[in-house]
Every structure is written in structure tokens, then in C-alpha cells.
mmCIF file of C-alpha atoms and ligand atoms in Angstrom:
data_model
loop_
_atom_site.group_PDB
_atom_site.id
_atom_site.type_symbol
_atom_site.label_atom_id
_atom_site.label_comp_id
_atom_site.label_asym_id
_atom_site.label_seq_id
_atom_site.Cartn_x
_atom_site.Cartn_y
_atom_site.Cartn_z
ATOM 1 C CA GLU J 1 139.239 31.223 28.195
ATOM 2 C CA LYS J 2 137.180 29.144 30.569
ATOM 3 C CA GLY J 3 136.567 32.110 32.896
ATOM 4 C CA THR J 4 134.623 31.088 35.980
ATOM 5 C CA TYR J 5 134.043 27.555 34.721
ATOM 6 C CA PRO J 6 135.993 24.771 36.426
ATOM 7 C CA TYR J 7 136.356 22.928 33.111
ATOM 8 C CA TYR J 8 136.078 23.743 29.425
ATOM 9 C CA MET J 9 133.672 20.852 28.981
ATOM 10 C CA LEU J 10 131.065 22.474 31.219
ATOM 11 C CA LYS J 11 131.527 25.817 29.453
ATOM 12 C CA GLU J 12 131.119 24.139 26.072
ATOM 13 C CA ILE J 13 127.984 22.276 27.199
ATOM 14 C CA ASP J 14 126.576 25.605 28.384
ATOM 15 C CA GLU J 15 127.337 27.285 25.063
ATOM 16 C CA GLN J 16 125.140 24.944 23.047
ATOM 17 C CA PRO J 17 121.931 27.040 23.050
ATOM 18 C CA ALA J 18 123.925 30.037 21.786
ATOM 19 C CA VAL J 19 125.570 27.861 19.135
ATOM 20 C CA MET J 20 122.143 26.730 17.881
ATOM 21 C CA ARG J 21 121.051 30.368 17.546
ATOM 22 C CA ASN J 22 124.311 31.336 15.900
ATOM 23 C CA ILE J 23 123.950 28.586 13.281
ATOM 24 C CA VAL J 24 120.441 29.781 12.417
ATOM 25 C CA GLN J 25 121.743 33.315 12.063
ATOM 26 C CA LYS J 26 124.739 32.345 9.913
ATOM 27 C CA TYR J 27 122.715 30.184 7.520
ATOM 28 C CA GLN J 28 119.696 32.481 7.222
ATOM 29 C CA ASN J 29 119.251 34.614 4.086
ATOM 30 C CA GLU J 30 117.525 37.996 3.837
ATOM 31 C CA GLU J 31 114.112 36.370 3.530
ATOM 32 C CA GLY J 32 114.774 34.459 6.737
ATOM 33 C CA ARG J 33 115.171 31.091 4.981
ATOM 34 C CA LEU J 34 118.023 28.699 5.759
ATOM 35 C CA THR J 35 120.292 28.274 2.758
ATOM 36 C CA VAL J 36 123.584 26.721 1.705
ATOM 37 C CA PRO J 37 125.497 27.669 -1.473
ATOM 38 C CA GLU J 38 123.586 26.899 -4.657
ATOM 39 C CA ASP J 39 126.465 24.971 -6.278
ATOM 40 C CA LEU J 40 126.605 22.690 -3.234
ATOM 41 C CA VAL J 41 122.867 22.012 -3.542
ATOM 42 C CA THR J 42 123.292 21.208 -7.242
ATOM 43 C CA ALA J 43 126.228 18.863 -6.601
ATOM 44 C CA MET J 44 124.464 16.993 -3.806
ATOM 45 C CA LEU J 45 121.175 16.630 -5.659
ATOM 46 C CA ALA J 46 123.071 15.134 -8.605
ATOM 47 C CA ALA J 47 124.266 12.307 -6.342
ATOM 48 C CA ASP J 48 122.629 8.894 -6.264
ATOM 49 C CA ARG J 49 124.156 8.182 -2.863
ATOM 50 C CA ILE J 50 125.773 10.164 -0.087
ATOM 51 C CA HIS J 51 128.621 8.747 1.996
ATOM 52 C CA ILE J 52 129.246 10.360 5.360
ATOM 53 C CA VAL J 53 132.786 9.678 6.597
ATOM 54 C CA ALA J 54 133.934 10.500 10.139
ATOM 55 C CA CYS J 55 135.458 9.277 13.412
ATOM 56 C CA GLY J 56 134.312 9.190 17.026
ATOM 57 C CA THR J 57 131.710 11.724 18.000
ATOM 58 C CA SER J 58 131.554 13.075 14.451
ATOM 59 C CA TYR J 59 130.712 9.546 13.269
ATOM 60 C CA HIS J 60 127.815 9.527 15.717
ATOM 61 C CA SER J 61 126.426 12.829 14.454
ATOM 62 C CA GLY J 62 126.769 11.298 10.981
ATOM 63 C CA TRP J 63 124.051 8.778 11.829
ATOM 64 C CA VAL J 64 121.657 11.571 12.672
ATOM 65 C CA GLY J 65 122.739 13.248 9.419
ATOM 66 C CA LYS J 66 121.846 10.104 7.487
ATOM 67 C CA HIS J 67 118.374 10.267 8.978
ATOM 68 C CA TYR J 68 117.980 13.893 7.829
ATOM 69 C CA LEU J 69 119.409 13.409 4.351
ATOM 70 C CA GLU J 70 117.113 10.459 3.758
ATOM 71 C CA LYS J 71 114.014 12.019 5.366
ATOM 72 C CA PHE J 72 114.304 15.619 4.167
ATOM 73 C CA ALA J 73 116.355 15.317 0.978
ATOM 74 C CA GLN J 74 115.430 11.724 0.075
ATOM 75 C CA ILE J 75 118.940 10.744 -0.963
ATOM 76 C CA PRO J 76 120.128 7.269 0.157
ATOM 77 C CA THR J 77 122.946 7.828 2.645
ATOM 78 C CA GLU J 78 125.582 5.624 4.235
ATOM 79 C CA VAL J 79 127.711 6.383 7.294
ATOM 80 C CA HIS J 80 131.286 5.132 7.538
ATOM 81 C CA VAL J 81 134.003 5.004 10.155
ATOM 82 C CA ALA J 82 136.884 6.633 8.268
ATOM 83 C CA SER J 83 139.538 4.106 9.268
ATOM 84 C CA GLU J 84 137.344 1.271 7.976
ATOM 85 C CA PHE J 85 136.486 2.971 4.713
ATOM 86 C CA SER J 86 140.167 3.453 3.898
ATOM 87 C CA TYR J 87 140.975 -0.228 3.631
ATOM 88 C CA ASN J 88 137.529 -1.698 2.991
ATOM 89 C CA PRO J 89 135.644 0.763 0.792
ATOM 90 C CA PRO J 90 132.058 -0.137 -0.068
ATOM 91 C CA LEU J 91 130.898 -0.839 -3.608
ATOM 92 C CA LEU J 92 130.204 2.623 -4.993
ATOM 93 C CA THR J 93 127.333 3.686 -7.232
ATOM 94 C CA GLY J 94 127.807 5.862 -10.343
ATOM 95 C CA ASN J 95 127.428 9.283 -8.694
ATOM 96 C CA PRO J 96 128.443 9.255 -5.056
ATOM 97 C CA PHE J 97 128.914 12.425 -2.996
ATOM 98 C CA PHE J 98 131.122 12.451 0.107
ATOM 99 C CA VAL J 99 130.491 14.377 3.312
ATOM 100 C CA PHE J 100 133.355 14.600 5.822
ATOM 101 C CA LEU J 101 132.344 15.460 9.356
ATOM 102 C CA THR J 102 135.261 16.667 11.426
ATOM 103 C CA GLN J 103 135.284 19.200 14.222
ATOM 104 C CA SER J 104 139.003 19.873 13.882
ATOM 105 C CA GLY J 105 139.322 19.369 10.149
ATOM 106 C CA GLU J 106 142.651 17.657 10.861
ATOM 107 C CA THR J 107 141.772 14.026 11.602
ATOM 108 C CA ALA J 108 144.205 11.795 9.709
ATOM 109 C CA ASP J 109 141.834 8.850 9.264
ATOM 110 C CA SER J 110 139.215 11.087 7.652
ATOM 111 C CA ARG J 111 141.782 12.908 5.545
ATOM 112 C CA GLN J 112 143.059 9.639 4.151
ATOM 113 C CA VAL J 113 139.610 8.912 2.739
ATOM 114 C CA LEU J 114 139.306 12.418 1.317
ATOM 115 C CA VAL J 115 142.620 11.985 -0.513
ATOM 116 C CA LYS J 116 141.277 8.755 -2.099
ATOM 117 C CA VAL J 117 137.940 10.339 -2.966
ATOM 118 C CA LYS J 118 139.750 13.142 -4.763
ATOM 119 C CA GLU J 119 141.901 10.657 -6.671
ATOM 120 C CA TRP J 120 138.717 8.922 -7.755
ATOM 121 C CA GLY J 121 137.316 12.285 -8.872
ATOM 122 C CA TYR J 122 134.207 12.374 -6.674
ATOM 123 C CA PRO J 123 132.780 15.580 -5.169
ATOM 124 C CA SER J 124 133.130 16.290 -1.464
ATOM 125 C CA LEU J 125 131.952 18.529 1.343
ATOM 126 C CA THR J 126 133.678 19.056 4.694
ATOM 127 C CA ILE J 127 131.578 20.145 7.660
ATOM 128 C CA THR J 128 134.018 21.496 10.230
ATOM 129 C CA ASN J 129 134.475 23.929 13.069
ATOM 130 C CA VAL J 130 137.825 25.195 11.813
ATOM 131 C CA ALA J 131 137.945 27.469 8.788
ATOM 132 C CA GLY J 132 141.084 26.858 6.749
ATOM 133 C CA SER J 133 141.686 23.402 8.281
ATOM 134 C CA THR J 134 143.216 20.680 6.109
ATOM 135 C CA LEU J 135 139.986 18.849 5.279
ATOM 136 C CA SER J 136 138.253 22.146 4.605
ATOM 137 C CA ARG J 137 140.953 23.240 2.163
ATOM 138 C CA GLU J 138 141.047 19.915 0.369
ATOM 139 C CA ALA J 139 137.300 19.326 -0.113
ATOM 140 C CA ASP J 140 135.264 20.958 -2.888
ATOM 141 C CA PHE J 141 132.868 22.580 -0.413
ATOM 142 C CA THR J 142 132.940 23.592 3.252
ATOM 143 C CA LEU J 143 130.175 24.327 5.730
ATOM 144 C CA LEU J 144 131.274 25.766 9.058
ATOM 145 C CA LEU J 145 129.879 24.798 12.450
ATOM 146 C CA HIS J 146 130.232 28.317 13.890
ATOM 147 C CA ALA J 147 130.509 26.758 17.350
ATOM 148 C CA GLY J 148 133.573 28.669 18.550
ATOM 149 C CA PRO J 149 136.758 26.841 19.610
ATOM 150 C CA GLU J 150 136.194 23.498 21.321
ATOM 151 C CA ILE J 151 138.980 22.885 23.825
ATOM 152 C CA ALA J 152 137.845 19.917 25.957
ATOM 153 C CA VAL J 153 138.924 16.601 24.465
ATOM 154 C CA ALA J 154 135.378 15.303 24.886
ATOM 155 C CA SER J 155 133.377 16.835 22.077
ATOM 156 C CA THR J 156 130.033 18.372 23.056
ATOM 157 C CA LYS J 157 129.039 21.538 21.217
ATOM 158 C CA ALA J 158 130.635 20.297 17.988
ATOM 159 C CA TYR J 159 128.302 17.267 18.065
ATOM 160 C CA THR J 160 125.166 19.370 18.390
ATOM 161 C CA ALA J 161 126.489 21.930 15.902
ATOM 162 C CA GLN J 162 127.152 19.171 13.357
ATOM 163 C CA ILE J 163 123.614 17.867 13.769
ATOM 164 C CA ALA J 164 122.162 21.375 13.410
ATOM 165 C CA VAL J 165 124.209 22.079 10.262
ATOM 166 C CA LEU J 166 123.204 18.699 8.810
ATOM 167 C CA ALA J 167 119.569 19.601 9.529
ATOM 168 C CA VAL J 168 120.010 22.975 7.795
ATOM 169 C CA LEU J 169 121.714 21.320 4.816
ATOM 170 C CA SER J 170 119.068 18.591 4.482
ATOM 171 C CA ASP J 171 116.292 21.148 4.822
ATOM 172 C CA ALA J 172 117.848 23.303 2.082
ATOM 173 C CA LEU J 173 118.126 20.260 -0.211
ATOM 174 C CA GLY J 174 114.530 19.298 0.524
ATOM 175 C CA ALA J 175 113.332 22.845 -0.170
ATOM 176 C CA LYS J 176 115.081 22.791 -3.553
ATOM 177 C CA LEU J 177 113.292 19.548 -4.368
ATOM 178 C CA GLY J 178 110.019 21.170 -3.391
ATOM 179 C CA HIS J 179 109.389 18.724 -0.554
ATOM 180 C CA ASP J 180 107.299 20.069 2.227
ATOM 181 C CA MET J 181 108.579 18.045 5.127
ATOM 182 C CA GLY J 182 106.320 19.909 7.516
ATOM 183 C CA ILE J 183 109.140 21.407 9.552
ATOM 184 C CA ASN J 184 109.958 25.082 9.963
ATOM 185 C CA MET J 185 113.645 24.605 10.717
ATOM 186 C CA VAL J 186 114.308 28.173 11.893
ATOM 187 C CA ARG J 187 111.490 27.981 14.380
ATOM 188 C CA GLU J 188 112.260 24.437 15.532
ATOM 189 C CA LEU J 189 115.969 25.122 16.098
ATOM 190 C CA GLY J 190 114.941 28.115 18.219
ATOM 191 C CA ILE J 191 112.686 25.860 20.285
ATOM 192 C CA VAL J 192 115.603 23.436 20.700
ATOM 193 C CA ALA J 193 117.854 26.256 21.967
ATOM 194 C CA THR J 194 115.301 27.247 24.600
ATOM 195 C CA ALA J 195 114.773 23.616 25.637
ATOM 196 C CA MET J 196 118.548 23.118 25.933
ATOM 197 C CA GLU J 197 118.654 26.102 28.267
ATOM 198 C CA ALA J 198 116.003 24.546 30.490
ATOM 199 C CA VAL J 199 118.003 21.301 30.739
ATOM 200 C CA ILE J 200 121.253 23.149 31.422
ATOM 201 C CA ASP J 201 119.596 25.313 34.088
ATOM 202 C CA ASP J 202 118.635 22.078 35.821
ATOM 203 C CA LYS J 203 122.163 20.667 35.663
ATOM 204 C CA GLU J 204 122.468 20.071 39.373
ATOM 205 C CA ARG J 205 119.641 17.580 39.181
ATOM 206 C CA ILE J 206 121.567 15.671 36.498
ATOM 207 C CA GLY J 207 124.578 15.783 38.811
ATOM 208 C CA GLU J 208 122.458 14.101 41.489
ATOM 209 C CA LEU J 209 121.361 11.424 39.026
ATOM 210 C CA ALA J 210 125.005 10.775 38.119
ATOM 211 C CA ASN J 211 125.656 10.218 41.822
ATOM 212 C CA ILE J 212 122.672 7.907 42.147
ATOM 213 C CA TYR J 213 123.196 5.815 39.028
ATOM 214 C CA LEU J 214 126.896 5.855 38.259
ATOM 215 C CA PRO J 215 129.021 5.758 41.411
ATOM 216 C CA ASN J 216 131.237 2.712 41.884
ATOM 217 C CA THR J 217 130.020 1.058 38.721
ATOM 218 C CA ARG J 218 132.417 -0.598 36.313
ATOM 219 C CA ASN J 219 129.996 -0.642 33.433
ATOM 220 C CA ALA J 220 126.854 1.019 32.116
ATOM 221 C CA PHE J 221 124.545 0.887 29.112
ATOM 222 C CA TYR J 222 122.660 3.476 27.121
ATOM 223 C CA ILE J 223 119.751 2.176 25.069
ATOM 224 C CA GLY J 224 117.324 3.654 22.555
ATOM 225 C CA ARG J 225 115.812 3.044 19.134
ATOM 226 C CA GLY J 226 116.142 5.036 15.921
ATOM 227 C CA LEU J 227 117.428 8.539 16.613
ATOM 228 C CA ASP J 228 117.558 7.627 20.314
ATOM 229 C CA TYR J 229 119.919 4.759 19.456
ATOM 230 C CA TYR J 230 122.249 7.151 17.646
ATOM 231 C CA VAL J 231 122.333 9.406 20.711
ATOM 232 C CA SER J 232 122.918 6.330 22.898
ATOM 233 C CA MET J 233 126.124 5.593 20.978
ATOM 234 C CA GLU J 234 127.333 9.142 21.538
ATOM 235 C CA ALA J 235 126.240 9.194 25.190
ATOM 236 C CA ALA J 236 128.192 5.980 25.778
ATOM 237 C CA LEU J 237 131.338 7.329 24.129
ATOM 238 C CA LYS J 238 131.155 10.480 26.232
ATOM 239 C CA LEU J 239 130.765 8.586 29.475
ATOM 240 C CA LYS J 240 133.495 6.025 28.789
ATOM 241 C CA GLU J 241 135.926 8.562 27.355
ATOM 242 C CA ILE J 242 136.191 10.732 30.454
ATOM 243 C CA SER J 243 134.922 8.646 33.416
ATOM 244 C CA TYR J 244 136.519 5.338 32.270
ATOM 245 C CA ILE J 245 133.260 3.520 33.056
ATOM 246 C CA GLN J 246 132.963 0.848 30.388
ATOM 247 C CA THR J 247 129.802 1.953 28.583
ATOM 248 C CA GLU J 248 128.030 0.661 25.529
ATOM 249 C CA GLY J 249 125.321 2.303 23.459
ATOM 250 C CA PHE J 250 122.852 -0.252 22.194
ATOM 251 C CA ALA J 251 119.847 -0.474 19.935
ATOM 252 C CA ALA J 252 117.324 -1.341 22.655
ATOM 253 C CA GLY J 253 115.874 -4.294 20.761
ATOM 254 C CA GLU J 254 119.302 -5.819 20.224
ATOM 255 C CA LEU J 255 120.080 -6.311 23.926
ATOM 256 C CA LYS J 256 118.147 -9.552 24.117
ATOM 257 C CA HIS J 257 120.336 -11.017 21.371
ATOM 258 C CA GLY J 258 123.287 -11.370 23.700
ATOM 259 C CA THR J 259 124.244 -8.326 25.713
ATOM 260 C CA ILE J 260 121.421 -8.763 28.210
ATOM 261 C CA ALA J 261 123.611 -11.516 29.698
ATOM 262 C CA LEU J 262 125.729 -8.724 31.202
ATOM 263 C CA ILE J 263 122.844 -7.249 33.181
ATOM 264 C CA GLU J 264 123.084 -8.065 36.864
ATOM 265 C CA GLU J 265 121.860 -6.575 40.123
ATOM 266 C CA GLY J 266 122.551 -2.844 40.011
ATOM 267 C CA THR J 267 123.860 -2.513 36.430
ATOM 268 C CA PRO J 268 123.001 1.017 35.276
ATOM 269 C CA VAL J 269 120.886 1.105 32.110
ATOM 270 C CA LEU J 270 120.065 4.585 30.855
ATOM 271 C CA ALA J 271 117.268 4.714 28.296
ATOM 272 C CA ILE J 272 116.346 7.482 25.876
ATOM 273 C CA ILE J 273 112.750 7.841 24.649
ATOM 274 C CA THR J 274 111.780 10.584 22.192
ATOM 275 C CA GLN J 275 110.362 8.739 19.181
ATOM 276 C CA ALA J 276 106.653 7.908 19.316
ATOM 277 C CA ASN J 277 106.842 4.991 16.870
ATOM 278 C CA VAL J 278 109.214 3.007 19.101
ATOM 279 C CA ALA J 279 108.548 4.391 22.590
ATOM 280 C CA SER J 280 106.471 1.442 23.780
ATOM 281 C CA HIS J 281 109.056 -1.001 22.433
ATOM 282 C CA THR J 282 111.848 0.707 24.359
ATOM 283 C CA ARG J 283 109.611 0.681 27.459
ATOM 284 C CA GLY J 284 109.361 -3.087 26.996
ATOM 285 C CA ASN J 285 113.155 -3.365 26.855
ATOM 286 C CA ILE J 286 113.452 -1.289 30.021
ATOM 287 C CA GLU J 287 111.177 -3.779 31.756
ATOM 288 C CA GLU J 288 113.271 -6.688 30.483
ATOM 289 C CA VAL J 289 116.455 -5.329 32.038
ATOM 290 C CA ARG J 290 114.755 -4.045 35.177
ATOM 291 C CA SER J 291 113.351 -7.501 35.899
ATOM 292 C CA ARG J 292 116.955 -8.767 35.749
ATOM 293 C CA GLY J 293 118.115 -6.273 38.349
ATOM 294 C CA ALA J 294 119.186 -3.275 36.231
ATOM 295 C CA ASN J 295 119.103 0.157 37.776
ATOM 296 C CA THR J 296 117.180 1.981 35.067
ATOM 297 C CA CYS J 297 117.224 5.718 34.467
ATOM 298 C CA VAL J 298 114.853 7.055 31.805
ATOM 299 C CA PHE J 299 115.317 10.234 29.783
ATOM 300 C CA ALA J 300 112.009 10.845 28.001
ATOM 301 C CA MET J 301 110.491 13.671 26.067
ATOM 302 C CA GLU J 302 107.297 15.342 27.247
ATOM 303 C CA GLY J 303 104.342 13.643 25.626
ATOM 304 C CA LEU J 304 106.021 10.235 25.784
ATOM 305 C CA ALA J 305 107.204 10.485 29.387
ATOM 306 C CA HIS J 306 105.808 8.653 32.392
ATOM 307 C CA ASP J 307 105.494 10.447 35.724
ATOM 308 C CA ASN J 308 108.233 8.424 37.354
ATOM 309 C CA ASP J 309 110.808 8.902 34.574
ATOM 310 C CA GLN J 310 114.024 10.386 35.964
ATOM 311 C CA VAL J 311 114.463 13.126 33.332
ATOM 312 C CA ILE J 312 111.537 14.643 31.451
ATOM 313 C CA LEU J 313 112.758 16.779 28.566
ATOM 314 C CA PRO J 314 110.777 19.673 27.087
ATOM 315 C CA ALA J 315 109.062 18.751 23.814
ATOM 316 C CA VAL J 316 110.935 19.616 20.615
ATOM 317 C CA HIS J 317 110.357 18.466 17.038
ATOM 318 C CA PRO J 318 111.055 14.700 17.205
ATOM 319 C CA ALA J 319 113.544 14.893 14.311
ATOM 320 C CA LEU J 320 115.613 17.380 16.320
ATOM 321 C CA ALA J 321 115.379 15.448 19.601
ATOM 322 C CA PRO J 322 119.050 14.289 19.440
ATOM 323 C CA LEU J 323 120.112 17.922 19.873
ATOM 324 C CA LEU J 324 118.349 17.993 23.199
ATOM 325 C CA THR J 325 118.663 14.470 24.587
ATOM 326 C CA VAL J 326 122.425 14.457 24.256
ATOM 327 C CA VAL J 327 122.708 17.381 26.702
ATOM 328 C CA PRO J 328 121.749 15.503 29.901
ATOM 329 C CA THR J 329 124.010 12.625 28.812
ATOM 330 C CA GLN J 330 126.930 15.051 28.425
ATOM 331 C CA LEU J 331 126.157 16.343 31.917
ATOM 332 C CA MET J 332 125.957 12.779 33.291
ATOM 333 C CA ALA J 333 129.441 12.123 31.889
ATOM 334 C CA TYR J 334 130.738 15.398 33.295
ATOM 335 C CA TYR J 335 129.422 14.862 36.820
ATOM 336 C CA ALA J 336 130.335 11.167 36.974
ATOM 337 C CA THR J 337 133.906 12.120 36.044
ATOM 338 C CA LEU J 338 134.020 14.979 38.528
ATOM 339 C CA ALA J 339 132.859 12.611 41.280
ATOM 340 C CA ARG J 340 135.667 10.210 40.401
ATOM 341 C CA GLY J 341 138.220 12.957 40.623
ATOM 342 C CA TYR J 342 139.531 12.711 37.058
ATOM 343 C CA ASP J 343 140.526 15.584 34.803
ATOM 344 C CA VAL J 344 137.337 16.165 32.797
ATOM 345 C CA ASP J 345 139.053 18.071 30.001
ATOM 346 C CA LYS J 346 142.061 15.829 29.501
ATOM 347 C CA PRO J 347 141.208 12.134 29.654
ATOM 348 C CA ARG J 348 144.110 9.717 29.627
ATOM 349 C CA ASN J 349 145.528 8.398 26.340
ATOM 350 C CA LEU J 350 143.634 10.914 24.218
ATOM 351 C CA ALA J 351 144.443 14.033 22.211
ATOM 352 C CA LYS J 352 141.995 16.659 20.966
ATOM 353 C CA SER J 353 142.689 15.914 17.359
ATOM 354 C CA VAL J 354 144.052 12.621 16.170
ATOM 355 C CA THR J 355 146.534 13.447 13.450
ATOM 356 C CA VAL J 356 148.024 9.986 13.126
ATOM 357 C CA GLU J 357 146.426 7.134 11.249
HETATM 358 O O1 M6R H 401 137.991 16.517 14.885
HETATM 359 P P1 M6R H 401 137.145 15.310 14.545
HETATM 360 O O2 M6R H 401 135.694 15.597 14.613
HETATM 361 O O3 M6R H 401 137.530 14.708 13.221
HETATM 362 O O4 M6R H 401 137.500 14.260 15.659
HETATM 363 C C1 M6R H 401 136.957 12.971 15.597
HETATM 364 C C2 M6R H 401 137.163 12.221 16.894
HETATM 365 O O5 M6R H 401 138.528 12.050 17.160
HETATM 366 C C3 M6R H 401 136.497 12.943 18.080
HETATM 367 O O6 M6R H 401 135.153 13.174 17.859
HETATM 368 C C4 M6R H 401 136.658 12.114 19.360
HETATM 369 O O7 M6R H 401 135.908 10.937 19.241
HETATM 370 C C5 M6R H 401 136.222 12.919 20.585
HETATM 371 N N1 M6R H 401 137.272 12.912 21.575
HETATM 372 C C6 M6R H 401 134.962 12.417 21.224
HETATM 373 O O8 M6R H 401 134.586 13.165 22.322
#
């Protein structure tokens, strides 16, 4: 039930700190360490390559998952749009392992790949919010998101839950390998939950920014590099999906290779900055579009932020920054849609789970 909330989407955005804490609790063992089943660890560490397969928002969390699997578990990882994989599969190595990311566990495009993977005899894991869903039943392993039902068509808490579970999984794999990646995942996910709360408490300010940057615009851009690029793709999908503003998420450095031609007086460009190694480069890209008339709005993490940035986010571990930065972008989408008078929870032409190919 959405209770006092006007829309499920806002309720589900608000639930994210609790979901982070719930995931830590569900995956913690008696010694307080985050674990996943031992046979899953063994199967994944036997792989020479991991393929993440997903659609939409789940595809976007897959990119963050690739980062974790490569950084923490040191297994080369590819991310695939399910509907592309089906008809144009990549050249596979000898021991691939497949990870299906699907909130609903019912997405037909993803299931079609799982059916093929099973025919080929390769091992698979489904990460889903729905116990007993089709993709959960058909894969060899399941990890649950423990996010509670997600009702709004626009996915919010499932995205952050997927990223958190992928972080837990990658951390558990890394621990088995004896890698000390210098991150105390239990502690850092707790810090993320508290930081999310701070952003959500300040939601009215994000509503004001939506009114400043996004009214009467036909298009908008999100830009970032690395993990901030992956969040930009998700932020753009969220905004376009419910507000119908044509939005693209771009790797900041790629704009100048063509898309910058679309920047004109007043075009909103929203930039995400949380990664120290690329922060100054993204700042340079912000200047490039600003000098061509863009209306720039910067979401930056403490430590990398400038005083005049529009949103300064509390510091979290940089690897976990996507969990936090996505929250103000979800709120931007919510408020921009509200201002336009559309139904936030039920955007046109879309269903919650897409069970046709
Ligand atoms: O249930 P799934 O995670 O498999 O769904 C995948 C996409 O259909 C879904 O994420 C869709 O993109 C959302 N409406 C995005 O908000």
C-alpha cells in the first residue's frame, strides 16, 4: 500500500535506505561477514568470464556490477542487453558464467537468453526481487534483492538493491580469493544508507532544481565518466520514461564527438562527479557545454565538489557512489513528471514487467 504517499515511486525512493540495511542483514553471517552460498562462489570462481544479461534499468545496474566483479573479484565481465544477446551472441570462452539481473524475474527477453544458456550447459545465477519467479526457478542459483514489492513502473529501489547485492557478491568472491580490496562492505553500505537518508530528507530542494532546470524543455542530457557514466544512463532512462523529456546519458568525453551539436541556449546538462580520477575531465566537459549555452546542473560528492555545485552529496566510498548519486536523479525525474501533470507510476506505453519478446 502506498499509504500517505501520492505515488508508489516516491515511497519506493524513500525505502532505499531501509533496503540497503535489509540487504546487509540478510547477507550477513554470524561473524558479521557478508556471504553468498559456497557452491555459488565455487561456480563463479571457476569461470574465465562472466556475462551479465539484463534489460532496461537492470542492464544499467549490470554495468556497475561489471565494475565490481572486475575490481573486487578480478573476473573479466561483459554486460549485454538481453534482446541483443539472443540473436547476436558474443564469442564465448571455455568457461563462461551467466548472471541474469531482473527485478521481476519474468522478463521475456532475459528468459530467452537463459533458455539458450541452459541448452548450452553453462551455469547461471539470477538476481531478482521475486522469489519463485520464472528466471529464479530456471537458473542454477538465485540471490534475492530483499527490496519488497516494487509497484511503480519506473524502477528505483530495485536498481539500488541490485547494485548492493552485486557489491556483496563481488566482495564475497574477492574475500574467497584472499584479495584485500580495502573496503569494509558492511560498514560502507551502512554509510550509504545514512547518506541516502540525507538526500531524501532534502527532497524538496531537488524538486526546486527540477523546476529550475527541466520545465518546458524537450530534451536533456546526463553526463559522467566511469561509474558516473553508468548512473547517467540510468538517470536518463528514468527521466525520459516518466516525464517524456527526451534524455540521453552520455560518457562525458564522448559528447564532443558529435552530440555536442545538440547543445543550444538553455539545454539542460546534468553532470555527475564522484570519481577522483576523472573529476577534472568531467569539469572540462561541463565548461565545454556551458560555453555553448547549456544550463548545467552539477551533482558532486563532497571532497570533489565546488561551492557553487547545485547538489553536494555526502561522501561515501567511491565504488558505492552509484547507490547514492542515483537518488537525486530519481527525485529529479519524479518532480519533473509531477510538474508536467503526468501519472508518475504509470507512464504511457509501458508495463511493469515485459513478458513479450
Ligand atoms: O524486471 P526486469 O528487471 O527484468 O525489468 C527490466 C526492464 O523492463 C525494467 O528495468 C524497465 O526498464 C523499467 N521500467 C525501468 O524503470
